[in-house]
Short mmCIF file of C-alpha atoms and ligand atoms in Angstrom, two decimals:
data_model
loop_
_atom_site.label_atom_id
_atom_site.label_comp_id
_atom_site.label_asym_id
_atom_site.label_seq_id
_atom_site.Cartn_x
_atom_site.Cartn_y
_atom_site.Cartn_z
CA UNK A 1 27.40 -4.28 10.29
CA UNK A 2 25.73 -7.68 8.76
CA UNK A 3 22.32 -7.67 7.05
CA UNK A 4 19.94 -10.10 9.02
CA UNK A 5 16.72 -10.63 7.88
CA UNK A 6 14.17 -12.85 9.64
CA UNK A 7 10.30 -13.44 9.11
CA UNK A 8 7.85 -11.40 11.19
CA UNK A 9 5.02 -14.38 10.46
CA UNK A 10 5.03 -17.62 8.60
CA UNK A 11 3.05 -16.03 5.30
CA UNK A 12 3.59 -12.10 5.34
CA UNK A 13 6.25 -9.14 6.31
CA UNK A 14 9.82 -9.34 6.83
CA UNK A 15 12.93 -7.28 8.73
CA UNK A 16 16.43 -6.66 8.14
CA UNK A 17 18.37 -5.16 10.68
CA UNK A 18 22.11 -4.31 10.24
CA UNK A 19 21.93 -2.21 6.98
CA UNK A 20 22.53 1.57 6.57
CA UNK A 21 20.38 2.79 3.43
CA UNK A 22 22.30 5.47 3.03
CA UNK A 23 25.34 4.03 2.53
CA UNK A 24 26.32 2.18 -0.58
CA UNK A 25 24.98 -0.80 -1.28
CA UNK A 26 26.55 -4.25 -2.76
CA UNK A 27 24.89 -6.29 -5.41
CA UNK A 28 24.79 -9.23 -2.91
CA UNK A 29 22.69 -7.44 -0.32
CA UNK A 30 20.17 -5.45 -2.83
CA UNK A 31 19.64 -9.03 -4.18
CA UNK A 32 18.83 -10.32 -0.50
CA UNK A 33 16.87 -7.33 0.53
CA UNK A 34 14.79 -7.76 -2.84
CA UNK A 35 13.90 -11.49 -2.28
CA UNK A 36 13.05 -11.28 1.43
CA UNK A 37 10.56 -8.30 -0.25
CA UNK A 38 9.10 -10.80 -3.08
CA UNK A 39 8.90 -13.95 -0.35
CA UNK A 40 7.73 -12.02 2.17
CA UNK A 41 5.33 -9.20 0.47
CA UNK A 42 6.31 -6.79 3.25
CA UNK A 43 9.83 -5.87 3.97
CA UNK A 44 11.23 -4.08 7.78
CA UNK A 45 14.28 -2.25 7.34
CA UNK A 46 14.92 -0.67 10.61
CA UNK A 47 17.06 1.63 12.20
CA UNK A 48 17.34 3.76 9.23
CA UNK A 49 17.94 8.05 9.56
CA UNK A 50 17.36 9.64 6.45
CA UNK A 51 16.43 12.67 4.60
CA UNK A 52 13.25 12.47 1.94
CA UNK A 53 16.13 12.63 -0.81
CA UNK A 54 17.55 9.47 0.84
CA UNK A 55 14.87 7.67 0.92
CA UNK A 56 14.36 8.53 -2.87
CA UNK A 57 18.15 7.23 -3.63
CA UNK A 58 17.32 4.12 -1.28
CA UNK A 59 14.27 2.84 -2.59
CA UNK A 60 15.70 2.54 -6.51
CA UNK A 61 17.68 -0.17 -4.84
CA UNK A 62 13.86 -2.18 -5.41
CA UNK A 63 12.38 0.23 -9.05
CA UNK A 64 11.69 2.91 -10.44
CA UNK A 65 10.07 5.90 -8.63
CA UNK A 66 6.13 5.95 -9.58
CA UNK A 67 4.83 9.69 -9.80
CA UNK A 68 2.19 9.30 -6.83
CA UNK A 69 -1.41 11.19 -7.62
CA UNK A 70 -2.24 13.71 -5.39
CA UNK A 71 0.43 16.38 -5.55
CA UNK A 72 -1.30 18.46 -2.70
CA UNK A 73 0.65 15.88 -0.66
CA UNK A 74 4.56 16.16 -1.99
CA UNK A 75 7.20 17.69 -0.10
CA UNK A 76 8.22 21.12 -1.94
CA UNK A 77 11.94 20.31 -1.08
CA UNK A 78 11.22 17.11 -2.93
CA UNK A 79 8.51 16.09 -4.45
CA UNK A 80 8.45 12.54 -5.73
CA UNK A 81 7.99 11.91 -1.87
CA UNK A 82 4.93 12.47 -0.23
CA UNK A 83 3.86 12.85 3.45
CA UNK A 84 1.40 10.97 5.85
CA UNK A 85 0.30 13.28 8.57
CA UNK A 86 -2.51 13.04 11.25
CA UNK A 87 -2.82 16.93 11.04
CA UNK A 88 -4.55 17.76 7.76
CA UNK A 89 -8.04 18.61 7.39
CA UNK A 90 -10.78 18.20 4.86
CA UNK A 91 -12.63 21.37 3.25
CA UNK A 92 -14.86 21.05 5.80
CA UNK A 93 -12.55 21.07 9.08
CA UNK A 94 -13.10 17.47 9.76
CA UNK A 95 -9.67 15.61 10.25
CA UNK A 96 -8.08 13.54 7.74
CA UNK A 97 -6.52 10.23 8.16
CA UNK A 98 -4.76 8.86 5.02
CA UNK A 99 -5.22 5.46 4.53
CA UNK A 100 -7.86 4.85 6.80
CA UNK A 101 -9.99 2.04 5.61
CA UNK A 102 -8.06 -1.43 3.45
CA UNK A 103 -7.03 -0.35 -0.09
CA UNK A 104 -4.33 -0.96 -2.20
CA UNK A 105 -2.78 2.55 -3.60
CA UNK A 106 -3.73 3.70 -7.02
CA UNK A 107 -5.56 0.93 -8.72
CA UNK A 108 -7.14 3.49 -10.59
CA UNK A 109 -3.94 3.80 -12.46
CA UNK A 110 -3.35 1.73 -16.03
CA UNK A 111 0.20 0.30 -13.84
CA UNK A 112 -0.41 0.69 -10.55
CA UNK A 113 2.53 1.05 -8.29
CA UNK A 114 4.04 -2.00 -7.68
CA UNK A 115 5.19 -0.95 -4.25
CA UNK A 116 4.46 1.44 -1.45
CA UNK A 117 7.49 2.54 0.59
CA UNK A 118 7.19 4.84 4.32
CA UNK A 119 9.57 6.08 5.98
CA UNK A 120 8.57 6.78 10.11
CA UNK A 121 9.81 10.14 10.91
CA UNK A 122 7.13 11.02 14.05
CA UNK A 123 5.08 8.56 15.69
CA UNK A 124 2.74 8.84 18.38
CA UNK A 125 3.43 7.12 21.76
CA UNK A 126 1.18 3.91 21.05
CA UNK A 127 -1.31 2.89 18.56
CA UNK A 128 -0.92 4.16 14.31
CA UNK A 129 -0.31 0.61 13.21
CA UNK A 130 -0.55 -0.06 9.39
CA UNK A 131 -2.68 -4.02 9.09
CA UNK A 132 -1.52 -5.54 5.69
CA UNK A 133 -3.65 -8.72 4.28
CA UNK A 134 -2.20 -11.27 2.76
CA UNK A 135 -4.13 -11.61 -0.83
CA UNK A 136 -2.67 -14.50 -2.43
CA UNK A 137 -3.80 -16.51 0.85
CA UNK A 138 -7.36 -14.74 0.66
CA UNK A 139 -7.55 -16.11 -3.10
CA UNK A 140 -6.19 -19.62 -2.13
CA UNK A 141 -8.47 -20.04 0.65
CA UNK A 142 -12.01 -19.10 -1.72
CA UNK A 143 -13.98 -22.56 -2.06
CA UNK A 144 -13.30 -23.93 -5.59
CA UNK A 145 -16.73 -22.44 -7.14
CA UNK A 146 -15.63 -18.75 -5.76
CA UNK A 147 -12.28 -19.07 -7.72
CA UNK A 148 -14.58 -20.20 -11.02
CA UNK A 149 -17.19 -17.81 -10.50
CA UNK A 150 -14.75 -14.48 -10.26
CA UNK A 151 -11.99 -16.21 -13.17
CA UNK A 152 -12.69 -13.76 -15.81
CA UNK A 153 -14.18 -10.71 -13.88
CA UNK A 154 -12.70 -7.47 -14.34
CA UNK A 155 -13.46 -4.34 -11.62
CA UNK A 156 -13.98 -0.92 -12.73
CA UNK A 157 -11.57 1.33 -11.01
CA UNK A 158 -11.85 5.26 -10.40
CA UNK A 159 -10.06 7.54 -7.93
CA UNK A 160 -12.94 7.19 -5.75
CA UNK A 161 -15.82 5.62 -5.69
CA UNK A 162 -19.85 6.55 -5.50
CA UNK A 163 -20.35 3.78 -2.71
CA UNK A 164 -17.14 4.09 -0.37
CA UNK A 165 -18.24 5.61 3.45
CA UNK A 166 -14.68 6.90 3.48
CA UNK A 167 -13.59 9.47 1.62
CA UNK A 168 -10.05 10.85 -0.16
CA UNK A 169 -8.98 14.15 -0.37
CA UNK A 170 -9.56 15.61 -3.68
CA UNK A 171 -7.18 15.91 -6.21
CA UNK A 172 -5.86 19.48 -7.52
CA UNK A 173 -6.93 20.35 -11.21
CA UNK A 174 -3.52 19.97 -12.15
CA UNK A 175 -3.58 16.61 -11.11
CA UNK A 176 -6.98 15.41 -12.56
CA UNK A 177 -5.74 15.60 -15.98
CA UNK A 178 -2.95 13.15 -15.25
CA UNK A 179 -4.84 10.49 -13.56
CA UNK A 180 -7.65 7.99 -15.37
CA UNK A 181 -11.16 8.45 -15.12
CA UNK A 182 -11.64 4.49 -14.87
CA UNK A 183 -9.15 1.82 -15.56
CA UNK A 184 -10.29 -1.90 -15.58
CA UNK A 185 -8.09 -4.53 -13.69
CA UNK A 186 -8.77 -8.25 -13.40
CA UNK A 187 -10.55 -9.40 -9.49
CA UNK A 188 -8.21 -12.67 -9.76
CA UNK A 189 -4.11 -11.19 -10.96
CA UNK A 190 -0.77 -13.34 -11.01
CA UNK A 191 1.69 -11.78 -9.55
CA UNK A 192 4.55 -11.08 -12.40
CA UNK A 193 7.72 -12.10 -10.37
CA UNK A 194 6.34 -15.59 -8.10
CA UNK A 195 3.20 -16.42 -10.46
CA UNK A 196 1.41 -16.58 -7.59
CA UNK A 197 -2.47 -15.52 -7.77
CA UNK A 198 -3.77 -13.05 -5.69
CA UNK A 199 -7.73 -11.42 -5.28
CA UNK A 200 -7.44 -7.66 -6.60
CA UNK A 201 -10.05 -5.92 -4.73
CA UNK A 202 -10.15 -2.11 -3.45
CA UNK A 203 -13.05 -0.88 -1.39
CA UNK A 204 -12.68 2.86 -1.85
CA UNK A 205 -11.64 2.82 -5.78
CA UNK A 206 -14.22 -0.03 -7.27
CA UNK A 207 -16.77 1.29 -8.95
CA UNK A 208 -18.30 -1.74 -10.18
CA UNK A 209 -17.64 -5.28 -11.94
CA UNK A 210 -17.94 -4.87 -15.59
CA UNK A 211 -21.40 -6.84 -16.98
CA UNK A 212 -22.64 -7.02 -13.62
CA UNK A 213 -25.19 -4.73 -11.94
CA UNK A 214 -24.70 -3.24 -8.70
CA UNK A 215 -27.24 -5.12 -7.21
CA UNK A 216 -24.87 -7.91 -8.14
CA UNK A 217 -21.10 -6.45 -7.76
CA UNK A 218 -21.40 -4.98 -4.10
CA UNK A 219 -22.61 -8.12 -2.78
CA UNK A 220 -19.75 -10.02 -4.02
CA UNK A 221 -17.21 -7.54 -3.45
CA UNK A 222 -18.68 -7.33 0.23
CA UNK A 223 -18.09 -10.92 0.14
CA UNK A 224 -14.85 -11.47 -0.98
CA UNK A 225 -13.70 -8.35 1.13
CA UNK A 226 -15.16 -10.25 4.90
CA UNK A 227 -13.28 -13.88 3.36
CA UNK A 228 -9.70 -11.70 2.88
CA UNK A 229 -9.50 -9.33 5.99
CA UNK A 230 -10.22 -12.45 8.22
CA UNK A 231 -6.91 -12.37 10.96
CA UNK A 232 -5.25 -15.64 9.65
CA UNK A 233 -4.59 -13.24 6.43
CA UNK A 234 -3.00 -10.55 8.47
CA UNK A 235 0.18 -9.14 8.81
CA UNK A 236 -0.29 -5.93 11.99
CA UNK A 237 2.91 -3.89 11.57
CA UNK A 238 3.33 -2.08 14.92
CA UNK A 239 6.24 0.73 13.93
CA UNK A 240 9.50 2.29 15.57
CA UNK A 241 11.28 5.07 14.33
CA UNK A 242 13.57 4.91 12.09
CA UNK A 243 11.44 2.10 9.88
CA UNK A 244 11.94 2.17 6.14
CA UNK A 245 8.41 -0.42 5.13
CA UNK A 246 8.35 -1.49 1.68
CA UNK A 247 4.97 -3.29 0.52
CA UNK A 248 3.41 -5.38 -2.25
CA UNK A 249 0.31 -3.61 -3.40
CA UNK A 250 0.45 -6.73 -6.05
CA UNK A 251 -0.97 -9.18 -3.62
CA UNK A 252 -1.36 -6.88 -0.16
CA UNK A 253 -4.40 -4.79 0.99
CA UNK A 254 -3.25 -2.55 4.07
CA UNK A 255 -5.03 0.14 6.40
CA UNK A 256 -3.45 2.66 8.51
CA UNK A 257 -5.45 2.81 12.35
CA UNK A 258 -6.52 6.27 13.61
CA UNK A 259 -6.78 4.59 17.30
CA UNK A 260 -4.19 7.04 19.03
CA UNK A 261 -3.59 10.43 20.34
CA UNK A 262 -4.70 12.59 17.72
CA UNK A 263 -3.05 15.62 19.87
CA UNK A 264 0.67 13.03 18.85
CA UNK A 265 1.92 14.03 15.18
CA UNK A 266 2.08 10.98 13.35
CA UNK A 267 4.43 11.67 10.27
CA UNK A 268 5.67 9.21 7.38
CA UNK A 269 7.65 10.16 4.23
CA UNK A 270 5.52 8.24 1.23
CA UNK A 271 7.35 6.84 -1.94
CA UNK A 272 5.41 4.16 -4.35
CA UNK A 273 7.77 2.30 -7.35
CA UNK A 274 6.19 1.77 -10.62
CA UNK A 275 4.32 -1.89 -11.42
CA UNK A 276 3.12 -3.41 -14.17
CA UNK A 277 -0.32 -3.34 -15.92
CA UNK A 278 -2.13 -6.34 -13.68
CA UNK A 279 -2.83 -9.76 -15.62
C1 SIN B 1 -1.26 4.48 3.27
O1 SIN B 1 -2.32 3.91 3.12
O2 SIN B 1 -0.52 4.73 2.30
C2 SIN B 1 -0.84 4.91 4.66
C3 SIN B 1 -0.72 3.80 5.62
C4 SIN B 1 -0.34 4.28 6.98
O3 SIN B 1 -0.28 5.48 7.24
O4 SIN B 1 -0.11 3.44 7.86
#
């Protein structure tokens, strides 16, 4: 086996093929596997079969594991990983789709993860693609007097937010008393390993944008969220079984898509790594 690793477009997402995570690995390759991740912001390792405790070994090759949130979600057998699954419901018997709607995970935390990592276990026939946005491109492409006007702005973020149409599962009491009430992050961060800027927005977790009103923040949220999403942004990660996707939540949004079969399970293994408090 040799580690290849090619681009899967000019500005976002990357794959390496010929690499068994659950095998040791040499210095040499975690170093390769590690920059194609920084360069590229999303990494493809394919052809992978592993267990949820393999996947926790494998992805300390790239940091430390980050305790995710909501603990209704961890696997009992072990839970630092979570699961994705098209079959849970809310309270109310509608059907919940995780990730439904662009975010980056946990910005209501003082570090927010640095990474997201899932691992495909069951996917449905066709459709369940994850869309990840580019944000360093969506902050270089903001007219000059955009960049000056959101410098020094700092968002308000909570687990979830009064305004948001979509809505999270709610945490378990346990779990409320380890997570923020509101955390404040920088709208414009640098990204700690390229010192590269990126716009740090999140739809669902914003509350507002300190010393502005609403009347003011939503509009200009709205706006900047319309410039980043726009396609030449986009990275549209179409998966196959046996995937291992690592992602930069430091300069990424990304949305799962409920357009398939909901009768097909569609079944992930969630890890995130810890990050850095955003400046
Ligand atoms: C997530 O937002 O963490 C889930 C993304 C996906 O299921 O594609």
């Amino acid at each position: 086996m040799s580690l290849t690793i090619t681009k899967l477009s000019d500005h976002t997402g990357a794959q390496a093929t010929g690499v068994d995570l659950t095998r040791p690995i040499d210095d040499a390759t975690k170093a390769r596997l590690n920059a194609a991740f920084t360069e590229q912001s999303v990494l493809v390792i394919r052809d992978q079969a592993m267990t949820p405790q393999q996947v926790l070994d494998a992805v300390q090759l790239f940091g430390e594991v980050f305790i995710q949130h909501n603990t209704r979600f961890a696997l009992p057998e072990c839970p630092q990983i979570h699961y994705i699954s098209n079959q849970d419901q809310f309270p109310d018997g509608t059907r919940y789709i995780p990730g439904e709607g662009y975010h980056t995970d946990h910005s209501n935390d003082a570090r927010p993860p640095k990474a997201t990592v899932l691992f495909a276990v069951t996917l449905p026939d066709r459709g369940g693609d994850t869309q990840y946005v580019n944000m360093h491109r969506a902050y270089e492409s903001l007219s000059p007097a955009m960049q000056v006007r959101i410098a020094d702005l700092k968002a308000i973020h909570v687990y979830q937010n009064s305004h948001s149409t979509r809505k999270l599962m709610g945490l378990p009491d346990a779990a409320k008393e380890r997570v923020p009430n509101a955390v404040l992050h920088p709208i414009v961060r640098t990204h700690p390993e390229t010192g590269r800027k990126a716009l740090y927005i999140n739809p669902i977790r914003i509350e507002g944008i300190l010393g502005l009103s609403h009347a003011e923040a939503l509009p200009l949220l709205d706006t900047l969220l319309e410039h980043a999403i726009q396609p030449a942004h986009q990275y549209r990660h179409s998966w196959r079984k046996g995937d291992l996707v690592l992602w930069d939540n430091r300069c990424l949004l990304h949305k799962a898509n409920g357009d398939y079969d909901m009768n097909q399970l569609r079944y992930l293994y969630r890890v995130m790594l810890k990050g850095t408090v955003p400046n």
